[in-house]
mmCIF file of C-alpha atoms in Angstrom:
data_model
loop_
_atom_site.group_PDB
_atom_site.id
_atom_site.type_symbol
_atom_site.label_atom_id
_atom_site.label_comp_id
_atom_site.label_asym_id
_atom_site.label_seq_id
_atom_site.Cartn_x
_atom_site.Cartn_y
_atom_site.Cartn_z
ATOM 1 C CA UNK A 26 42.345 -24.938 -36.525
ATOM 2 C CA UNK A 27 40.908 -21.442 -36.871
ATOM 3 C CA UNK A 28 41.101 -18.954 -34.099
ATOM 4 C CA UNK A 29 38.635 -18.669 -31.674
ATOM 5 C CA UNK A 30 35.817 -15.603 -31.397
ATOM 6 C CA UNK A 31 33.574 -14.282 -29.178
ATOM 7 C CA UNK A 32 30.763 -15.288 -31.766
ATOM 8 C CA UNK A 33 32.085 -18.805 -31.310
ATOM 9 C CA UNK A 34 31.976 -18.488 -27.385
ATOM 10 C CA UNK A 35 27.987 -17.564 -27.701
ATOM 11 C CA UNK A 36 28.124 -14.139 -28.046
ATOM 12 C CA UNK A 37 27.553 -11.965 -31.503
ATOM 13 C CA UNK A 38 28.926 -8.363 -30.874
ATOM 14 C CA UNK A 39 27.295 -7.618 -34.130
ATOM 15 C CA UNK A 40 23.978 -8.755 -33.675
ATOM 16 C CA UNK A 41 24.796 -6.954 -29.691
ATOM 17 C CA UNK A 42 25.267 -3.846 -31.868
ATOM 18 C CA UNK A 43 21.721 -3.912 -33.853
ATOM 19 C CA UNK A 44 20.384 -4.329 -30.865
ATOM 20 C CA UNK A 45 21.985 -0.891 -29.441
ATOM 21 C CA UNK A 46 21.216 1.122 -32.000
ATOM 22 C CA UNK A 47 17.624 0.777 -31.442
ATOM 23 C CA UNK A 48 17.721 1.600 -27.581
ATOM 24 C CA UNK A 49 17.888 5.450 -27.953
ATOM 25 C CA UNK A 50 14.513 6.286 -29.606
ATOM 26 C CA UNK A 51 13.048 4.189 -26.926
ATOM 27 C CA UNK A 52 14.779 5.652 -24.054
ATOM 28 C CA UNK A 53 14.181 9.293 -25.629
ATOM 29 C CA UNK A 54 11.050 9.166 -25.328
ATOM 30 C CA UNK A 55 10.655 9.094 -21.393
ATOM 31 C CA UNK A 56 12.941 12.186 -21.324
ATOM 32 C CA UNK A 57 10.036 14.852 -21.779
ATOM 33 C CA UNK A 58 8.398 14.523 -18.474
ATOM 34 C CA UNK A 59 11.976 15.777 -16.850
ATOM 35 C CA UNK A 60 11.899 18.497 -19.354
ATOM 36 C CA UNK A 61 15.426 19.544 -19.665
ATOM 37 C CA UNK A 62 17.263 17.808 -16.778
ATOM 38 C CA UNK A 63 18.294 15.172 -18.442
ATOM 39 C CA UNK A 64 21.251 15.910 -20.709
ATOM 40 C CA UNK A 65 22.334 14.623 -23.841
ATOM 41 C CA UNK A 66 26.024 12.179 -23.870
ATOM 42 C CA UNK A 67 25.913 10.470 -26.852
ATOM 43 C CA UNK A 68 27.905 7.330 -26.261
ATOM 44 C CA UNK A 69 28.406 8.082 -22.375
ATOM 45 C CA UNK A 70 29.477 5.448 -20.369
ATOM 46 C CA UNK A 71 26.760 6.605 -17.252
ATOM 47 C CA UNK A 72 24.198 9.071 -17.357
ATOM 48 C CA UNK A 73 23.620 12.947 -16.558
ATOM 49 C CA UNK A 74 20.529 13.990 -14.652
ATOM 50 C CA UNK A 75 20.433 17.788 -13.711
ATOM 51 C CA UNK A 76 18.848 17.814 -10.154
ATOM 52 C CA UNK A 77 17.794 21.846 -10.051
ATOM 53 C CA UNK A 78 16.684 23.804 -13.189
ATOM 54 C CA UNK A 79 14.774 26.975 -14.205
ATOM 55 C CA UNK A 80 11.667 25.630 -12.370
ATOM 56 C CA UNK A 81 13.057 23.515 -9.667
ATOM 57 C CA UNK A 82 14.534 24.486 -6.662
ATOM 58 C CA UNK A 83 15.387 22.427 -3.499
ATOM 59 C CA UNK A 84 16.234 23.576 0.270
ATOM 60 C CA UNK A 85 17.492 20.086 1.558
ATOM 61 C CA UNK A 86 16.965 17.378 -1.247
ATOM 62 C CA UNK A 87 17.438 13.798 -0.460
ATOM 63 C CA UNK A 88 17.634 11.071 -2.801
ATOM 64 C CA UNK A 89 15.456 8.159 -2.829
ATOM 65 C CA UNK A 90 16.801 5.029 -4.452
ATOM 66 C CA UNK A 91 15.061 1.438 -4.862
ATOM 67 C CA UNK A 92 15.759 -1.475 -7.162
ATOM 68 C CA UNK A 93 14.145 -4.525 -7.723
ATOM 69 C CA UNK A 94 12.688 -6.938 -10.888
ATOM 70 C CA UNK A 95 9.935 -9.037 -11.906
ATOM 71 C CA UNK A 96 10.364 -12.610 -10.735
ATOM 72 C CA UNK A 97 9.251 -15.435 -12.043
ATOM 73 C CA UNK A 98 6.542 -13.382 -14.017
ATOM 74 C CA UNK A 99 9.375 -13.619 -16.799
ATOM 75 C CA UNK A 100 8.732 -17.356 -17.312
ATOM 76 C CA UNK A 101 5.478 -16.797 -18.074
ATOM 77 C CA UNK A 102 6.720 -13.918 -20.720
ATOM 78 C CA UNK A 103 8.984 -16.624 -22.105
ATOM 79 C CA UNK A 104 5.927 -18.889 -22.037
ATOM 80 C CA UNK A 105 3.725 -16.416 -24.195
ATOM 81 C CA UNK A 106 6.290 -15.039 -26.448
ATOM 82 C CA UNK A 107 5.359 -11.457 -25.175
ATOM 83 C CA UNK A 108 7.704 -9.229 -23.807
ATOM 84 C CA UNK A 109 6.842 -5.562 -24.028
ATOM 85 C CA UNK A 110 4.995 -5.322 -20.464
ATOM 86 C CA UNK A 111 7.348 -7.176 -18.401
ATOM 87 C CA UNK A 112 9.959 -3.661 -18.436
ATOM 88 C CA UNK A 113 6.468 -2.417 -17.118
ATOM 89 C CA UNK A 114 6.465 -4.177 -14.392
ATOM 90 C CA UNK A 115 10.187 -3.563 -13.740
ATOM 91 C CA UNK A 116 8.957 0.142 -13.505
ATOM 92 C CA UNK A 117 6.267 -0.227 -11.253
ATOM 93 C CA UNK A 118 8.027 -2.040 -8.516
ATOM 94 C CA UNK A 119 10.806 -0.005 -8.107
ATOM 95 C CA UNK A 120 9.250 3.154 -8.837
ATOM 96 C CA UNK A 121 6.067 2.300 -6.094
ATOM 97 C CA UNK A 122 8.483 2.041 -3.626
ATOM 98 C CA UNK A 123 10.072 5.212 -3.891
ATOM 99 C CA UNK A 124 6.826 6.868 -4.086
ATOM 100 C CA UNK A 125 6.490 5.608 -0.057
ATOM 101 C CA UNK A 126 8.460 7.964 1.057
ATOM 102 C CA UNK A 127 7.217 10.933 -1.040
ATOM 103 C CA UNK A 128 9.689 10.869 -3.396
ATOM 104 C CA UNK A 129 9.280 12.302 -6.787
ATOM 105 C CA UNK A 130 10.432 9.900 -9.528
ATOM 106 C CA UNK A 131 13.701 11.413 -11.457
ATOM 107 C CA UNK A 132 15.040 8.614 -13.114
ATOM 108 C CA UNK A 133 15.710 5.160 -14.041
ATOM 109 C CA UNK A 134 18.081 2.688 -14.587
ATOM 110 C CA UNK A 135 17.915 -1.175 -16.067
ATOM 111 C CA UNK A 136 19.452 -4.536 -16.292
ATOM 112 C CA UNK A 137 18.723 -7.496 -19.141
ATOM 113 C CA UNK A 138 20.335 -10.338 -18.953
ATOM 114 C CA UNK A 139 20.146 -13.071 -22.036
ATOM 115 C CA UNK A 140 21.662 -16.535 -22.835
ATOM 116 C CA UNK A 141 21.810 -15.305 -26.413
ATOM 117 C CA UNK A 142 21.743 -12.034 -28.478
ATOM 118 C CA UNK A 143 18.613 -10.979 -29.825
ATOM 119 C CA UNK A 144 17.973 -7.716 -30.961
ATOM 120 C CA UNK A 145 13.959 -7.440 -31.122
ATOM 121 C CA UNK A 146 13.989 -9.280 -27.618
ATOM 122 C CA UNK A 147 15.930 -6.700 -26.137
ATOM 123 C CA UNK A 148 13.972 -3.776 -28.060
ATOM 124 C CA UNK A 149 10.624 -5.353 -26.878
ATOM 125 C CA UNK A 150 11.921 -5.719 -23.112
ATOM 126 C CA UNK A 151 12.878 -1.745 -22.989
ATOM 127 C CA UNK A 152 10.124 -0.895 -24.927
ATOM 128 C CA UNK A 153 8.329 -1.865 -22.063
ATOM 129 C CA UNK A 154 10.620 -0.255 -19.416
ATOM 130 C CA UNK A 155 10.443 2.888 -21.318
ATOM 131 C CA UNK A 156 6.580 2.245 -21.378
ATOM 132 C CA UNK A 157 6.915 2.006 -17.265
ATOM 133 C CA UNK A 158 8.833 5.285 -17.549
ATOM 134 C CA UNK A 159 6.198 7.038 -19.037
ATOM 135 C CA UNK A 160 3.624 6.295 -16.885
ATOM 136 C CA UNK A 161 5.729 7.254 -13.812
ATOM 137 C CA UNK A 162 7.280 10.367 -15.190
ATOM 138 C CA UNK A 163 10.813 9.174 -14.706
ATOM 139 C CA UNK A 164 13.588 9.348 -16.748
ATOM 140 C CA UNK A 165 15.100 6.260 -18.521
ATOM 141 C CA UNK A 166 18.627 7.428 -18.939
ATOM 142 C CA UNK A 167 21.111 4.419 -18.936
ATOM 143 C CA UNK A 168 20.986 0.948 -18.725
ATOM 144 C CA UNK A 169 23.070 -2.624 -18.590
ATOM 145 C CA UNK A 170 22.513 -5.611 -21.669
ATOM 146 C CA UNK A 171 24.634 -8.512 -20.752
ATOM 147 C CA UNK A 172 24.866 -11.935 -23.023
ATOM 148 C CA UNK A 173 26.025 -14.522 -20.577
ATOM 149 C CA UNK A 174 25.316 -18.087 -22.827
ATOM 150 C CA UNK A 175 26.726 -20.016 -19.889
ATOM 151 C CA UNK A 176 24.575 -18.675 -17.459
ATOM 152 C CA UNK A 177 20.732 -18.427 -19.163
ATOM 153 C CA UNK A 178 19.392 -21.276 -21.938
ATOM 154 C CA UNK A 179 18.760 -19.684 -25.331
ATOM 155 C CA UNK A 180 15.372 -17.212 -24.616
ATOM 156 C CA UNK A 181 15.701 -17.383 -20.831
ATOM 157 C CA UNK A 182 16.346 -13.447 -19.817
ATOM 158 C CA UNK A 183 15.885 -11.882 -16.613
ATOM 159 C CA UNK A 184 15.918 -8.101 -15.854
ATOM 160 C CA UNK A 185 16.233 -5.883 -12.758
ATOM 161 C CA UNK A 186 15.246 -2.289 -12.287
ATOM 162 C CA UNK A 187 16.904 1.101 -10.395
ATOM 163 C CA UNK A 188 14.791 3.564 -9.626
ATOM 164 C CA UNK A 189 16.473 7.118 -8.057
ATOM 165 C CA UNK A 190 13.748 9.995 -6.733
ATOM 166 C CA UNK A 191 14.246 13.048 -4.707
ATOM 167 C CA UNK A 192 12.226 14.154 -1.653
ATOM 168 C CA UNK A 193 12.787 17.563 0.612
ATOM 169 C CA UNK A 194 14.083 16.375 3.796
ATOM 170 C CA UNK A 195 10.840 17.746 6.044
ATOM 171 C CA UNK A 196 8.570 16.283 3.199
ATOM 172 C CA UNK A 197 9.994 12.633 3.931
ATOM 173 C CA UNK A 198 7.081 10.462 4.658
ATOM 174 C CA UNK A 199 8.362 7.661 6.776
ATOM 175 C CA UNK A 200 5.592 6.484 9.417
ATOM 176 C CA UNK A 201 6.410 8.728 12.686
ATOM 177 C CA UNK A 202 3.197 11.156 11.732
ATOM 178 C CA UNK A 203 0.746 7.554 12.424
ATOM 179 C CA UNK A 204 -1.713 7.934 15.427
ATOM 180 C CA UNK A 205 -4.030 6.211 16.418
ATOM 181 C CA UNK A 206 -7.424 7.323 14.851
ATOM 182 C CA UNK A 207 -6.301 7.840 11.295
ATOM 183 C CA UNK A 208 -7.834 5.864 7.928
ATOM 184 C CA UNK A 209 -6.182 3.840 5.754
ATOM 185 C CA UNK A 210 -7.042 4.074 2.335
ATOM 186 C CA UNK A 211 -5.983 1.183 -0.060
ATOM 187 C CA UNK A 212 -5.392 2.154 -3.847
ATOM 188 C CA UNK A 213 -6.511 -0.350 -6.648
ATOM 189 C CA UNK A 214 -4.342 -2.612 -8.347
ATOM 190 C CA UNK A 215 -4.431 -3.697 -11.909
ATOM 191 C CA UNK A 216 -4.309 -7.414 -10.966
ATOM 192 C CA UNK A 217 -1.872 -10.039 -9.452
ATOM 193 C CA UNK A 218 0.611 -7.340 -10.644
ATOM 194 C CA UNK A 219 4.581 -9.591 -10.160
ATOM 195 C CA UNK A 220 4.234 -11.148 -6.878
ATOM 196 C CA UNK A 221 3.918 -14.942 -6.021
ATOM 197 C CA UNK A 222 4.298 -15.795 -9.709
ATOM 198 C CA UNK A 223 6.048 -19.367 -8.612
ATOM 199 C CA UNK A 224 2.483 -19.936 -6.311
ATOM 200 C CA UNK A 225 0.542 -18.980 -9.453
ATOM 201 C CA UNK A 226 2.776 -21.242 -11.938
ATOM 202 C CA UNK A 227 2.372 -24.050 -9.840
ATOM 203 C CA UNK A 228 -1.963 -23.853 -9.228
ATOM 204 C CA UNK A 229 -2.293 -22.673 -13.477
ATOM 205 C CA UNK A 230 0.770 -24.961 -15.233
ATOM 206 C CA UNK A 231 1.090 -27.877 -12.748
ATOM 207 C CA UNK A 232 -2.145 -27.956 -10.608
ATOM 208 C CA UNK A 233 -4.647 -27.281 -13.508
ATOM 209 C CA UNK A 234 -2.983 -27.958 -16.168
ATOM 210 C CA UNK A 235 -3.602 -25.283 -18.197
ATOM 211 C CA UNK A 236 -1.657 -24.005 -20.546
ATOM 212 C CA UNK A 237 -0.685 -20.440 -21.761
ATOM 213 C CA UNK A 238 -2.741 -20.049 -24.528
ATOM 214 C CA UNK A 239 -5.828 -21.282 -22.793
ATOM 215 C CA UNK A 240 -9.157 -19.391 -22.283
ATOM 216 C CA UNK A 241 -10.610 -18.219 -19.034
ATOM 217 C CA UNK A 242 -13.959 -17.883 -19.285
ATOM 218 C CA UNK A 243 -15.183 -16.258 -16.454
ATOM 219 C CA UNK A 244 -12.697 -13.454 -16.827
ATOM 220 C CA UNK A 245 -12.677 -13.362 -20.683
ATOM 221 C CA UNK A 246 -9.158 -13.324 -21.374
ATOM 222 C CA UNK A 247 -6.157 -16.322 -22.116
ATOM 223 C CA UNK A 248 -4.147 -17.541 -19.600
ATOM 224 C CA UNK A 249 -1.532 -15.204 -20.855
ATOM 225 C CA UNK A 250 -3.495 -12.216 -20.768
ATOM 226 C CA UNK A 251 -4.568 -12.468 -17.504
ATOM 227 C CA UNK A 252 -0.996 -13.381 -16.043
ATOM 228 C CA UNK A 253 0.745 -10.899 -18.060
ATOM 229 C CA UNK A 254 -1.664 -7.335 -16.716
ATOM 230 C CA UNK A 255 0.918 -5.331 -15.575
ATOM 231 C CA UNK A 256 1.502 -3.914 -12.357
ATOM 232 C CA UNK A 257 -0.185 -0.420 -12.136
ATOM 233 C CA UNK A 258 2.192 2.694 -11.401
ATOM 234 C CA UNK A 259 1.061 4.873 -8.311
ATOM 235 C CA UNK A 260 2.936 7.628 -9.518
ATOM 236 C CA UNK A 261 0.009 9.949 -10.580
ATOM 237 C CA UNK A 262 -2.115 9.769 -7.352
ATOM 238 C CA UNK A 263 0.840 9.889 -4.949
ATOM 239 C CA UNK A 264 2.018 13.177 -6.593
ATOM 240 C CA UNK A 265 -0.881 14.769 -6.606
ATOM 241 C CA UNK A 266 -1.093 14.242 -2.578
ATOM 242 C CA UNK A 267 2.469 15.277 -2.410
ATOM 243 C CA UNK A 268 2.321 18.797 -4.603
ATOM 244 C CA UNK A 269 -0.873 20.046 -1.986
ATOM 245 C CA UNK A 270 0.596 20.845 0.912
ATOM 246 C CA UNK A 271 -2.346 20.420 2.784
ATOM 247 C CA UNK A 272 -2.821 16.808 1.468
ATOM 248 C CA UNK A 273 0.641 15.849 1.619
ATOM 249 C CA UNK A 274 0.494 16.777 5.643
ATOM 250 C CA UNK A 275 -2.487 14.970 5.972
ATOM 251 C CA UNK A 276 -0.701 11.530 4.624
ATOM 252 C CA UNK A 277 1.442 9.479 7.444
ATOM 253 C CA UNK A 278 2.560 6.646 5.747
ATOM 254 C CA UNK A 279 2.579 5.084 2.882
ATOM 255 C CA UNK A 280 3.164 1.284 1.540
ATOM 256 C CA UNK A 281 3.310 -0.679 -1.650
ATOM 257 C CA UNK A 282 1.498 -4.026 -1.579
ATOM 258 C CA UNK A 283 4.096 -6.574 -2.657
ATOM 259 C CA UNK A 284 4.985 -10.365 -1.289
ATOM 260 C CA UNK A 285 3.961 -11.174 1.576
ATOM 261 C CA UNK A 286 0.218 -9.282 1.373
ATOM 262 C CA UNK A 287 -1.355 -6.343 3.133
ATOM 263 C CA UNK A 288 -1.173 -6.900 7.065
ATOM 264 C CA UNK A 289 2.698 -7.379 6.605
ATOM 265 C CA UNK A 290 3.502 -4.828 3.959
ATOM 266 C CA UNK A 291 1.197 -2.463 6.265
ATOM 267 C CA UNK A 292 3.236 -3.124 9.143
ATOM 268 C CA UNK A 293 6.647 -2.174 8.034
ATOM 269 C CA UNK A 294 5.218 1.242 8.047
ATOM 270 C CA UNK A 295 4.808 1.705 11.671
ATOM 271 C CA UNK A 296 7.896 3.065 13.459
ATOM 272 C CA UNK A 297 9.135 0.707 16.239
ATOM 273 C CA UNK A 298 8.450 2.976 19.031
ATOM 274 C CA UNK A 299 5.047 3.475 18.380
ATOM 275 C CA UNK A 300 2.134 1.953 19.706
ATOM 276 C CA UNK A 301 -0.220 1.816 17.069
ATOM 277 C CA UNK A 302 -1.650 -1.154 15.254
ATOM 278 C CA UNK A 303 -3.506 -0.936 11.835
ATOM 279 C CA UNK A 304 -6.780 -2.961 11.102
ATOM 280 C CA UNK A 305 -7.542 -4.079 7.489
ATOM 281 C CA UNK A 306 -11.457 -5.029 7.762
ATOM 282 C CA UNK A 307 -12.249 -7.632 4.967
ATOM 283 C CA UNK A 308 -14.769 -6.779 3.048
ATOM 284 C CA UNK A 309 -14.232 -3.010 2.720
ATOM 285 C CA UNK A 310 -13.683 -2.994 -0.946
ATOM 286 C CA UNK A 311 -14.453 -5.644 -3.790
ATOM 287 C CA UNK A 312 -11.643 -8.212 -4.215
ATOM 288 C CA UNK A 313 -11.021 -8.457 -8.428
ATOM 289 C CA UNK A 314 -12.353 -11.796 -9.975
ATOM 290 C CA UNK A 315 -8.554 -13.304 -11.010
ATOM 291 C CA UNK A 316 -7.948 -13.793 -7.172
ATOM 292 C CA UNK A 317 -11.346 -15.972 -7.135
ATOM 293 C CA UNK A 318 -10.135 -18.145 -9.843
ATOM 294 C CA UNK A 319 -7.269 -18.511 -8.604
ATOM 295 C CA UNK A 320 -8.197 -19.824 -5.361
ATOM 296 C CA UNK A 321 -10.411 -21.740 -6.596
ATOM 297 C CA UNK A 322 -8.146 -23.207 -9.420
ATOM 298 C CA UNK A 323 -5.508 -24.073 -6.607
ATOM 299 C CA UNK A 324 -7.453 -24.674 -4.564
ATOM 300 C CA UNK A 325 -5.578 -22.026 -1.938
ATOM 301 C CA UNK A 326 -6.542 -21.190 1.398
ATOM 302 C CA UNK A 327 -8.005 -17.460 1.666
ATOM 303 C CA UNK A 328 -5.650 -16.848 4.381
ATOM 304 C CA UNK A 329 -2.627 -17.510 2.176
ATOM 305 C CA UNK A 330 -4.205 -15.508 -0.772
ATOM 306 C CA UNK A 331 -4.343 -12.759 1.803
ATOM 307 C CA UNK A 332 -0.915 -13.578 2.712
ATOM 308 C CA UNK A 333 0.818 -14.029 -0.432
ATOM 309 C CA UNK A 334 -1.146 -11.482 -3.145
ATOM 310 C CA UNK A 335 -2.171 -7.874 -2.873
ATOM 311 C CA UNK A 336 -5.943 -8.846 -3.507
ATOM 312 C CA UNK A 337 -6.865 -6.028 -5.296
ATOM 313 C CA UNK A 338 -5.411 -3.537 -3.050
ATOM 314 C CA UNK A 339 -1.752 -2.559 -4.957
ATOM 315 C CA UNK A 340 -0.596 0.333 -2.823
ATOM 316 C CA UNK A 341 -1.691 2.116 1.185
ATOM 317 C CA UNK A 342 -1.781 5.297 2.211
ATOM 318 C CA UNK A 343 -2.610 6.096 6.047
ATOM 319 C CA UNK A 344 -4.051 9.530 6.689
ATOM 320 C CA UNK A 345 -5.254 11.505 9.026
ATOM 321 C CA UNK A 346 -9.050 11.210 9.649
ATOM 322 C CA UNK A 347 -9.902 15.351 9.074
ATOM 323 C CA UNK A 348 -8.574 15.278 5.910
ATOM 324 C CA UNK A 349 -10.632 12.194 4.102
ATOM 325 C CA UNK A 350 -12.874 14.210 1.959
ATOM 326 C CA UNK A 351 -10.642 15.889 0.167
ATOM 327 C CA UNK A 352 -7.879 13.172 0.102
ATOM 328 C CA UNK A 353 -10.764 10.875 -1.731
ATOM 329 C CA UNK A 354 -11.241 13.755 -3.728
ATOM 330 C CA UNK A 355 -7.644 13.928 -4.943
ATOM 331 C CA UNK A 356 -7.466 10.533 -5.493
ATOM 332 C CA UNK A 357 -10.896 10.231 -7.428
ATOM 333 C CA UNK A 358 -9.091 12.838 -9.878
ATOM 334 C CA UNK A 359 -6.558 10.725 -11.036
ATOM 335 C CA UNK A 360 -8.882 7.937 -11.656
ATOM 336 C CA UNK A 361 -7.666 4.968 -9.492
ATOM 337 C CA UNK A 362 -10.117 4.153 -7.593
ATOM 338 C CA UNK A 363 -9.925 3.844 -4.039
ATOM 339 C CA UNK A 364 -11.635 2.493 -0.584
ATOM 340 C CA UNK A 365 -11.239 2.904 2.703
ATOM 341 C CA UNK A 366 -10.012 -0.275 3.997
ATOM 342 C CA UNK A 367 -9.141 -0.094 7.881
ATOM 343 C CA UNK A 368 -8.017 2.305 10.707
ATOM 344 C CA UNK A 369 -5.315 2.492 13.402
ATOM 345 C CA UNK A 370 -6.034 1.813 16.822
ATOM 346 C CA UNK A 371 -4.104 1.561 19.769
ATOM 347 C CA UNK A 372 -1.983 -1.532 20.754
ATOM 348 C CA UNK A 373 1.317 -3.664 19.932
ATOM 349 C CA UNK A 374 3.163 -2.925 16.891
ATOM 350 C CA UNK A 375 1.578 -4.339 13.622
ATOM 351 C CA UNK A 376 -0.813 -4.897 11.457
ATOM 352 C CA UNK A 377 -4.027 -7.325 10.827
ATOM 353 C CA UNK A 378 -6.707 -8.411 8.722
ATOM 354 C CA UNK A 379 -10.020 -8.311 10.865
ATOM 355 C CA UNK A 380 -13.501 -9.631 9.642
#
């Protein structure tokens, strides 16, 4: 009887290995937007992230962490064979959270688990975070691949995303600047972006039928297309407001539109001593056509859509009413559009959808 290996136990250090050696081109290339803070430890077992440099100073820093992954979005990756947006998404909810409280993005951190080693599955999946990365200006300087055969199928994965940002203590937006008479301005999402994929598996796989290579014609894309749009990064906008002091006084809170839709993901905003509820009027900006089909395809009741999905509106900002024009302005510049979608009035805690 020979001797047992880890290759016999379900996991190939050597194929583990080819799949390393690809990992820091794509990480490298996120580095440039940090310029020189991130330095270089070949082989490192964590890694280095210079918070002050040449041309940044801070007076009180804090550090903003959030982590988070992509749900069951990946079985519909698995479905469709594609995995280089997926790591996007990974980005994009962590990162939007941070950006809540102001925080500028520094760097980022992931997690892949597989059932089996696979090089170009791992490559593809941190292509994609690096992708993420990119679009948020954050660093992607370490990560975690574990093969655990006993605890995923062969080509079942799942992933999981840190995010770390920094924020000057008095710039900290956290809700206590909200009054009642300010706007709140939703941002545009790209789409269902990775929240209440098991509602949408259930109305497109087992409700309709359909299957992941299937047409849609009235949004002229497959199945998998359409599912797999990754969630848009706020990074851009939200920094803009946040490096113009008079902009980045004028903003109050902030929230990213996740589970559990926009009157609940509003409200966690409002401090608990205050006495301010916000007002999401229907109708104030166009809801994208995917959230029509799939209501329809459920069918779903429009007050669980509302209550589930973003709807079209990915990420909040309340501000104060004075400073609209040239918030709008700000915003129009990085090319996300925007609408103004309610106000806050006086009253109990919370938030609401009114028609």
């Amino acid at each position: 009887m020979s001797d047992l290996t880890y290759r016999s136990a379900g996991v190939d250090l050597d194929l583990y290995q080819q799949a390393m050696q690809k990992l820091p081109a794509i990480m490298s290339r996120t580095h440039a937007a940090q310029g020189g803070r991130v330095l270089p430890l070949p082989g490192g077992f964590a890694g280095l992230f210079r918070l002050t440099d040449e041309a940044r100073r801070y007076r009180d820093p804090v550090l903003v962490s959030g982590t988070d992954g992509v749900g069951t979005k990946i079985k519909v990756a698995i479905a469709a064979r594609k995995y280089d947006t997926v790591g996007i998404d990974l980005v994009g909810m962590c990162v939007n959270d941070c950006l809540c409280l102001g925080a500028e993005p520094l760097f980022f951190l992931d997690y892949v688990a597989l059932g089996k080693d696979d090089p170009q599955l791992i490559a593809e999946l941190v292509a994609g975070v690096s992708e993420g990365c990119v679009r948020a200006k954050s660093a992607l300087i370490g990560g975690e691949t574990a093969i655990m055969p006993d605890l995923y199928a062969a080509g079942d994965f799942d992933m999981a995303g840190f995010s770390v940002g920094v924020v000057e203590r008095e710039n900290i937006v956290d809700g206590r600047s909200i009054v009642a008479g300010d706007i709140v301005i939703g941002l545009a999402s790209s789409g269902l972006h990775s929240n209440g994929y098991s509602l949408v598996r259930k109305v497109v796989f087992e409700s309709a039928g359909l299957a992941i290579q299937d047409d849609v014609p009235e949004l002229g894309k497959s199945v998998a297309d359409v599912l797999l749009e990754p969630t848009r990064i706020y990074a851009d906008p939200v920094s803009r407001l946040m490096s113009d002091e008079v902009t980045r006084r004028a903003v109050h809170g902030m929230a990213h539109i996740t589970g559990g839709g926009l009157a609940e993901n509003i409200a966690r905003i409002i401090p608990e001593s205050a006495r301010c509820r916000i007002h999401i009027q229907r109708g104030s900006w166009n809801i994208p056509a995917v959230f029509g089909w799939l209501q329809k395809l459920g069918p779903v009741d429009v007050d669980e859509m509302f209550r589930v999905f973003n709807m079209g509106i990915g990420y909040v900002l309340v501000i104060s009413a004075e400073s609209l024009d040239r918030i709008q302005l700000t915003l129009n510049n990085s090319g996300i559009a925007s609408h103004v979608i309610g106000k806050v009035a006086a009253g109990e805690r919370g938030g609401e959808l009114i028609d």
